[in-house]
CSV table of C-alpha atoms in Angstrom, one decimal:
chain,number,residue,atom,x,y,z
A,13,MET,CA,-17.8,-13.4,-26.5
A,14,SER,CA,-18.3,-10.1,-24.7
A,15,THR,CA,-17.4,-9.4,-21.1
A,16,THR,CA,-21.0,-8.2,-20.3
A,17,ALA,CA,-22.3,-11.5,-21.6
A,18,THR,CA,-19.8,-13.5,-19.5
A,19,VAL,CA,-20.5,-11.7,-16.2
A,20,SER,CA,-24.2,-12.6,-16.4
A,21,ARG,CA,-23.5,-16.2,-15.9
A,22,GLY,CA,-21.6,-18.3,-13.3
A,23,SER,CA,-21.3,-18.0,-9.6
A,24,HIS,CA,-20.5,-14.8,-7.5
A,25,ALA,CA,-16.8,-15.7,-7.7
A,26,GLY,CA,-16.8,-16.3,-11.3
A,27,ARG,CA,-18.6,-13.0,-12.0
A,28,ILE,CA,-16.2,-11.1,-9.7
A,29,TRP,CA,-13.1,-12.7,-11.3
A,30,VAL,CA,-14.4,-11.7,-14.9
A,31,ILE,CA,-15.2,-8.0,-13.7
A,32,ALA,CA,-11.8,-7.8,-11.9
A,33,ARG,CA,-9.9,-9.1,-15.0
A,34,HIS,CA,-11.8,-6.5,-17.2
A,35,ALA,CA,-11.0,-3.7,-14.7
A,36,PHE,CA,-7.3,-4.7,-14.6
A,37,THR,CA,-7.0,-4.7,-18.4
A,38,GLN,CA,-8.9,-1.4,-18.5
A,39,LEU,CA,-6.4,0.1,-16.1
A,40,VAL,CA,-3.4,-1.3,-17.9
A,41,ARG,CA,-4.5,0.3,-21.2
A,42,MET,CA,-4.2,3.6,-19.4
A,43,LYS,CA,-0.5,3.1,-19.4
A,44,VAL,CA,-0.2,3.3,-15.6
A,45,PHE,CA,2.9,1.2,-15.6
A,46,TYR,CA,4.9,4.1,-17.0
A,47,PHE,CA,5.6,5.2,-13.4
A,48,LEU,CA,7.8,2.1,-13.0
A,49,ALA,CA,10.5,3.8,-15.1
A,50,VAL,CA,10.5,6.6,-12.6
A,51,PHE,CA,10.9,4.1,-9.8
A,52,ALA,CA,13.8,2.3,-11.6
A,53,VAL,CA,15.5,5.8,-11.7
A,54,ILE,CA,15.0,6.4,-8.1
A,55,ALA,CA,16.1,2.8,-7.0
A,56,ILE,CA,19.3,3.0,-9.0
A,57,GLY,CA,20.0,6.7,-8.2
A,58,SER,CA,19.7,5.9,-4.4
A,59,ASN,CA,23.0,4.2,-4.6
A,60,PHE,CA,24.6,7.5,-4.9
A,61,PHE,CA,22.7,9.6,-2.3
A,62,GLU,CA,25.0,10.5,0.6
A,63,LEU,CA,23.3,10.7,4.0
A,64,PRO,CA,24.9,12.8,6.7
A,65,GLN,CA,27.8,10.8,8.3
A,66,HIS,CA,27.9,10.9,12.1
A,67,GLU,CA,29.7,7.6,12.6
A,68,GLY,CA,33.0,6.1,11.7
A,69,VAL,CA,33.9,5.1,8.1
A,70,GLU,CA,32.9,1.6,8.8
A,71,SER,CA,29.3,2.7,8.9
A,72,ALA,CA,29.4,4.4,5.5
A,73,GLY,CA,28.3,1.3,3.6
A,74,VAL,CA,25.5,0.5,5.9
A,75,ASN,CA,24.1,4.1,5.5
A,76,VAL,CA,24.0,3.5,1.7
A,77,LEU,CA,21.9,0.4,2.1
A,78,ARG,CA,19.5,2.3,4.4
A,79,SER,CA,19.3,4.9,1.8
A,80,ILE,CA,18.3,2.4,-0.9
A,81,LYS,CA,15.6,0.9,1.4
A,82,SER,CA,14.3,4.5,2.6
A,83,TRP,CA,13.9,5.9,-0.9
A,84,SER,CA,12.5,2.8,-2.4
A,85,LEU,CA,10.0,2.0,0.3
A,86,GLY,CA,8.9,5.6,0.3
A,87,THR,CA,8.5,5.8,-3.4
A,88,MET,CA,6.3,2.4,-3.2
A,89,THR,CA,4.1,3.9,-0.5
A,90,LEU,CA,3.5,7.1,-2.5
A,91,PHE,CA,2.9,5.4,-5.8
A,92,SER,CA,0.6,2.8,-4.3
A,93,VAL,CA,-1.6,5.3,-2.4
A,94,VAL,CA,-1.8,7.5,-5.6
A,95,LEU,CA,-2.6,4.7,-7.8
A,96,SER,CA,-5.1,3.1,-5.5
A,97,ILE,CA,-7.0,6.4,-5.1
A,98,VAL,CA,-6.9,7.7,-8.7
A,99,ALA,CA,-7.5,4.3,-10.4
A,100,THR,CA,-10.6,3.6,-8.2
A,101,ALA,CA,-11.9,7.1,-8.7
A,102,LEU,CA,-11.6,6.6,-12.6
A,103,LEU,CA,-13.5,3.2,-12.7
A,104,LEU,CA,-17.2,4.1,-12.1
A,105,PRO,CA,-17.1,7.3,-14.3
A,106,LYS,CA,-15.3,5.5,-17.0
A,107,ASP,CA,-18.0,2.7,-17.1
A,108,VAL,CA,-20.7,5.2,-17.1
A,109,GLU,CA,-19.0,7.2,-19.9
A,110,ASP,CA,-18.7,4.0,-22.0
A,111,ARG,CA,-22.1,2.8,-21.0
A,112,THR,CA,-20.7,-0.5,-19.9
A,113,LEU,CA,-22.1,0.0,-16.5
A,114,TYR,CA,-25.7,0.2,-17.9
A,115,THR,CA,-25.1,-3.0,-19.9
A,116,ILE,CA,-23.9,-5.0,-16.9
A,117,LEU,CA,-26.6,-3.9,-14.6
A,118,ALA,CA,-29.2,-4.7,-17.2
A,119,LYS,CA,-28.2,-8.3,-16.8
A,120,PRO,CA,-28.6,-10.4,-13.7
A,121,VAL,CA,-25.5,-9.4,-12.2
A,122,PRO,CA,-25.6,-8.4,-8.3
A,123,ARG,CA,-24.3,-5.0,-7.7
A,124,ILE,CA,-22.1,-6.4,-4.9
A,125,ASP,CA,-20.4,-8.6,-7.5
A,126,TYR,CA,-19.9,-5.4,-9.7
A,127,LEU,CA,-18.2,-3.5,-6.7
A,128,ALA,CA,-16.1,-6.3,-5.5
A,129,GLY,CA,-14.9,-7.1,-9.1
A,130,LYS,CA,-13.8,-3.5,-9.6
A,131,LEU,CA,-12.1,-3.3,-6.3
A,132,LEU,CA,-10.3,-6.6,-7.0
A,133,GLY,CA,-9.1,-5.3,-10.3
A,134,VAL,CA,-7.5,-2.2,-8.7
A,135,LEU,CA,-5.8,-4.5,-6.1
A,136,MET,CA,-4.4,-6.7,-8.7
A,137,LEU,CA,-3.0,-3.7,-10.4
A,138,VAL,CA,-1.5,-2.3,-7.2
A,139,LEU,CA,-0.1,-5.8,-6.3
A,140,VAL,CA,1.6,-6.4,-9.6
A,141,SER,CA,3.0,-3.0,-9.5
A,142,LEU,CA,4.5,-3.4,-6.1
A,143,ALA,CA,5.8,-6.9,-6.9
A,144,LEU,CA,7.7,-5.4,-10.0
A,145,MET,CA,9.1,-2.5,-7.8
A,146,ASP,CA,10.0,-5.1,-5.2
A,147,VAL,CA,11.8,-7.2,-7.7
A,148,LEU,CA,13.9,-4.2,-8.8
A,149,MET,CA,14.6,-2.9,-5.2
A,150,THR,CA,15.6,-6.4,-4.1
A,151,ALA,CA,18.0,-6.9,-6.9
A,152,VAL,CA,19.6,-3.4,-6.3
A,153,LEU,CA,19.9,-4.0,-2.6
A,154,HIS,CA,21.3,-7.5,-3.1
A,155,ILE,CA,24.0,-6.4,-5.5
A,156,ARG,CA,25.0,-3.3,-3.3
A,157,THR,CA,25.0,-5.4,0.0
A,158,GLY,CA,27.6,-7.8,-1.6
A,159,ILE,CA,29.7,-4.9,-2.6
A,160,VAL,CA,29.5,-3.2,0.9
A,161,ILE,CA,30.4,-6.4,2.6
A,162,GLU,CA,33.4,-6.9,0.4
A,163,GLN,CA,34.7,-3.4,1.1
A,164,GLN,CA,34.1,-3.4,4.8
A,165,VAL,CA,35.7,-6.8,5.3
A,166,ALA,CA,38.7,-5.6,3.3
A,167,PHE,CA,38.7,-2.3,5.5
A,168,ALA,CA,38.6,-4.5,8.7
A,169,ARG,CA,41.5,-6.7,7.6
A,170,MET,CA,43.6,-3.8,6.9
A,171,GLN,CA,42.8,-2.5,10.5
A,172,GLU,CA,43.8,-6.1,11.7
A,173,TRP,CA,40.3,-6.5,13.5
A,174,PRO,CA,39.8,-10.0,15.1
A,175,GLN,CA,38.0,-12.4,13.0
A,176,ALA,CA,35.0,-12.6,15.4
A,177,THR,CA,34.4,-9.0,15.0
A,178,ILE,CA,34.7,-9.3,11.3
A,179,ASP,CA,32.0,-12.0,11.2
A,180,SER,CA,29.8,-9.9,13.5
A,181,MET,CA,30.2,-6.9,11.1
A,182,ARG,CA,29.4,-9.2,8.1
A,183,LEU,CA,26.0,-10.3,9.9
A,184,GLU,CA,25.2,-6.8,10.8
A,185,ILE,CA,25.6,-5.5,7.1
A,186,ALA,CA,23.6,-8.5,5.8
A,187,ALA,CA,20.7,-7.5,8.1
A,188,GLN,CA,20.5,-4.2,6.3
A,189,GLY,CA,20.1,-6.0,3.0
A,190,ALA,CA,17.3,-8.0,1.3
A,191,THR,CA,15.5,-9.7,4.2
A,192,TRP,CA,12.1,-11.3,4.8
A,193,SER,CA,11.3,-8.2,7.0
A,194,LEU,CA,11.8,-6.2,3.9
A,195,GLN,CA,9.2,-8.2,2.0
A,196,GLY,CA,6.9,-7.7,5.0
A,197,ALA,CA,7.2,-4.0,4.8
A,198,VAL,CA,6.2,-4.3,1.2
A,199,TRP,CA,3.2,-6.3,2.2
A,200,ALA,CA,2.3,-3.7,4.7
A,201,VAL,CA,2.5,-1.0,1.9
A,202,PHE,CA,0.1,-3.2,-0.3
A,203,LEU,CA,-2.5,-3.6,2.9
A,204,ARG,CA,-2.5,0.1,3.4
A,205,ALA,CA,-3.1,0.8,-0.4
A,206,SER,CA,-5.9,-1.9,-0.2
A,207,ILE,CA,-7.7,0.0,2.6
A,208,ILE,CA,-7.5,3.4,0.9
A,209,ALA,CA,-8.7,1.8,-2.5
A,210,SER,CA,-11.8,0.4,-0.7
A,211,LEU,CA,-12.3,3.7,1.0
A,212,ALA,CA,-12.1,5.4,-2.4
A,213,LEU,CA,-14.5,3.0,-3.7
A,214,LEU,CA,-17.1,3.9,-1.1
A,215,ILE,CA,-16.7,7.6,-1.8
A,216,SER,CA,-17.2,7.0,-5.5
A,217,THR,CA,-20.5,5.4,-5.1
A,218,PHE,CA,-22.2,8.8,-3.8
A,219,SER,CA,-19.6,11.2,-5.5
A,220,THR,CA,-20.5,13.5,-8.3
A,221,SER,CA,-17.1,13.7,-10.0
A,222,THR,CA,-13.7,12.0,-10.1
A,223,LEU,CA,-12.0,15.0,-8.6
A,224,PHE,CA,-14.2,15.1,-5.5
A,225,THR,CA,-13.5,11.4,-4.9
A,226,THR,CA,-9.8,12.0,-5.2
A,227,ILE,CA,-9.6,14.9,-3.0
A,228,ILE,CA,-11.8,13.4,-0.1
A,229,SER,CA,-9.8,10.2,-0.4
A,230,PHE,CA,-6.5,11.9,0.0
A,231,LEU,CA,-8.0,14.0,2.8
A,232,LEU,CA,-9.2,10.9,4.9
A,233,TYR,CA,-5.8,9.2,4.2
A,234,PHE,CA,-4.0,12.1,6.0
A,235,ILE,CA,-6.7,12.3,8.7
A,236,GLY,CA,-6.1,8.4,9.3
A,237,HIS,CA,-2.6,9.2,10.2
A,238,PHE,CA,-3.5,11.5,13.1
A,239,GLN,CA,-6.9,10.2,14.2
A,240,ALA,CA,-5.2,8.0,16.9
A,241,ASP,CA,-3.2,10.8,18.4
A,242,ALA,CA,-6.3,13.1,18.3
A,243,ARG,CA,-8.5,10.4,20.0
A,244,ASN,CA,-5.8,9.8,22.8
A,245,VAL,CA,-5.5,13.5,23.4
A,246,TYR,CA,-9.3,13.7,23.6
A,247,LEU,CA,-9.7,10.7,25.9
A,248,GLN,CA,-7.0,12.2,28.2
A,249,ALA,CA,-8.4,15.8,28.2
A,250,GLY,CA,-9.9,15.6,31.6
A,251,GLU,CA,-13.6,14.9,32.3
A,252,ALA,CA,-14.6,15.5,28.6
A,253,GLY,CA,-12.9,12.3,27.7
A,254,GLN,CA,-13.8,10.1,30.6
A,255,GLY,CA,-17.5,9.5,30.1
A,256,MET,CA,-19.0,6.5,28.6
A,257,PHE,CA,-20.3,8.5,25.5
A,258,ALA,CA,-16.7,9.7,24.8
A,259,ARG,CA,-15.3,6.2,24.9
A,260,ILE,CA,-18.1,4.7,22.7
A,261,ALA,CA,-17.6,7.5,20.2
A,262,SER,CA,-13.8,6.9,20.3
A,263,LEU,CA,-14.4,3.1,19.6
A,264,VAL,CA,-16.8,3.9,16.8
A,265,ILE,CA,-14.3,6.3,15.0
A,266,SER,CA,-11.6,3.7,15.3
A,267,LEU,CA,-13.8,1.1,13.7
A,268,VAL,CA,-14.9,3.4,10.9
A,269,LEU,CA,-11.7,5.3,10.2
A,270,PRO,CA,-8.6,3.2,9.9
A,271,ASP,CA,-5.5,4.2,11.9
A,272,PHE,CA,-2.8,4.2,9.1
A,273,GLN,CA,0.1,4.7,11.6
A,274,ASN,CA,-0.3,0.9,12.4
A,275,PHE,CA,1.2,0.2,9.0
A,276,ASN,CA,4.3,2.3,9.6
A,277,ILE,CA,6.7,-0.6,10.1
A,278,ILE,CA,8.9,0.8,7.3
A,279,ASP,CA,11.2,2.8,9.7
A,280,ASP,CA,11.8,-0.2,11.7
A,281,VAL,CA,12.8,-2.2,8.6
A,282,ILE,CA,15.1,0.5,7.2
A,283,GLN,CA,17.0,0.4,10.7
A,284,GLY,CA,17.5,-3.4,10.0
A,285,GLN,CA,15.0,-4.7,12.7
A,286,THR,CA,13.2,-7.8,12.2
A,287,ILE,CA,9.4,-7.7,11.9
A,288,PRO,CA,7.6,-10.6,13.7
A,289,LEU,CA,5.1,-12.7,11.7
A,290,LEU,CA,2.4,-12.0,14.4
A,291,ILE,CA,2.6,-8.4,13.6
A,292,LEU,CA,2.1,-9.0,9.9
A,293,GLY,CA,-0.8,-11.4,10.7
A,294,LYS,CA,-2.5,-8.7,12.7
A,295,LEU,CA,-2.0,-6.0,10.0
A,296,THR,CA,-3.4,-8.5,7.4
A,297,LEU,CA,-6.6,-9.0,9.6
A,298,VAL,CA,-6.9,-5.3,10.0
A,299,GLY,CA,-6.5,-4.6,6.3
A,300,LEU,CA,-9.0,-7.4,5.4
A,301,TYR,CA,-11.6,-6.1,7.9
A,302,TYR,CA,-11.5,-2.4,6.6
A,303,ALA,CA,-11.6,-3.6,2.9
A,304,VAL,CA,-14.7,-5.9,3.6
A,305,PHE,CA,-16.4,-3.1,5.7
A,306,PHE,CA,-16.0,-0.3,3.1
A,307,THR,CA,-17.1,-2.6,0.2
A,308,ILE,CA,-20.2,-3.6,2.0
A,309,ALA,CA,-20.9,0.0,2.9
A,310,SER,CA,-20.4,0.8,-0.8
A,311,TRP,CA,-22.9,-1.8,-1.8
A,312,PHE,CA,-25.6,-0.4,0.5
A,313,ILE,CA,-25.2,3.1,-1.2
A,314,PHE,CA,-24.8,1.6,-4.6
A,315,ALA,CA,-27.8,-0.7,-4.4
A,316,GLU,CA,-30.1,2.2,-4.1
A,317,LYS,CA,-28.5,4.3,-6.8
A,318,GLU,CA,-30.5,5.0,-9.9
A,319,PHE,CA,-28.8,5.0,-13.3
């Protein structure tokens, strides 16, 4: 039974799920998982990176753990953003080229179901990729944390440190290992990738080429990192930023263009800080808002488009 015959029946959720599975399979066949081999090399190789040492020898092991987290989370962010933008930019042109789009739209399939299914397929791919990278990072970090604790405890006993100090040091090193806050940072990486994927979906509905969608999506991603700073500077720039119009314009910009700096909790996690669940809950709501907002905006444009 073909996919196009299946999506024409059932509820909205059923159609979206069928299209999402087809998009996920379509992307997997493009062999995008090859980049996981690159991540494995980076995660394992980060064990041997030496950061500048400005503290005593007792902090050398902690710096190695921070190096593993820094390289792994940085690589996850880079891969998730690139994957979200490129995979989304390829979907609509690929369906047009294969004429799958014409077959689906010829059937009683609402266009919002088609767009939501395509976006869900990309998000499934990003989530599976991040989960695999997270498992590898956590395994490497867990093993290295055990080694560091063993080495540092042996060093402390040679120096005849008090047992209370050794126990405190053990807890401090464990806080740099695989914690729930580290999983929260990976979730924040996924939320940011979800927003940029939905934004790329919106651009692809009126774009004329995959290259245009990719370039504009990357451009908006970088603008999103600086829009909050630019908005604050404008609002504090004398009388120009004090008027009602300026404040309304600032509010509209913040509602339309996401502030990606809100998702920069990675630096705190690398330093071993605990991320409150309330912060993760707020980030989840923000990510959900922009994903729904951009998907509905895509629908308004895609619904009027002639094929």
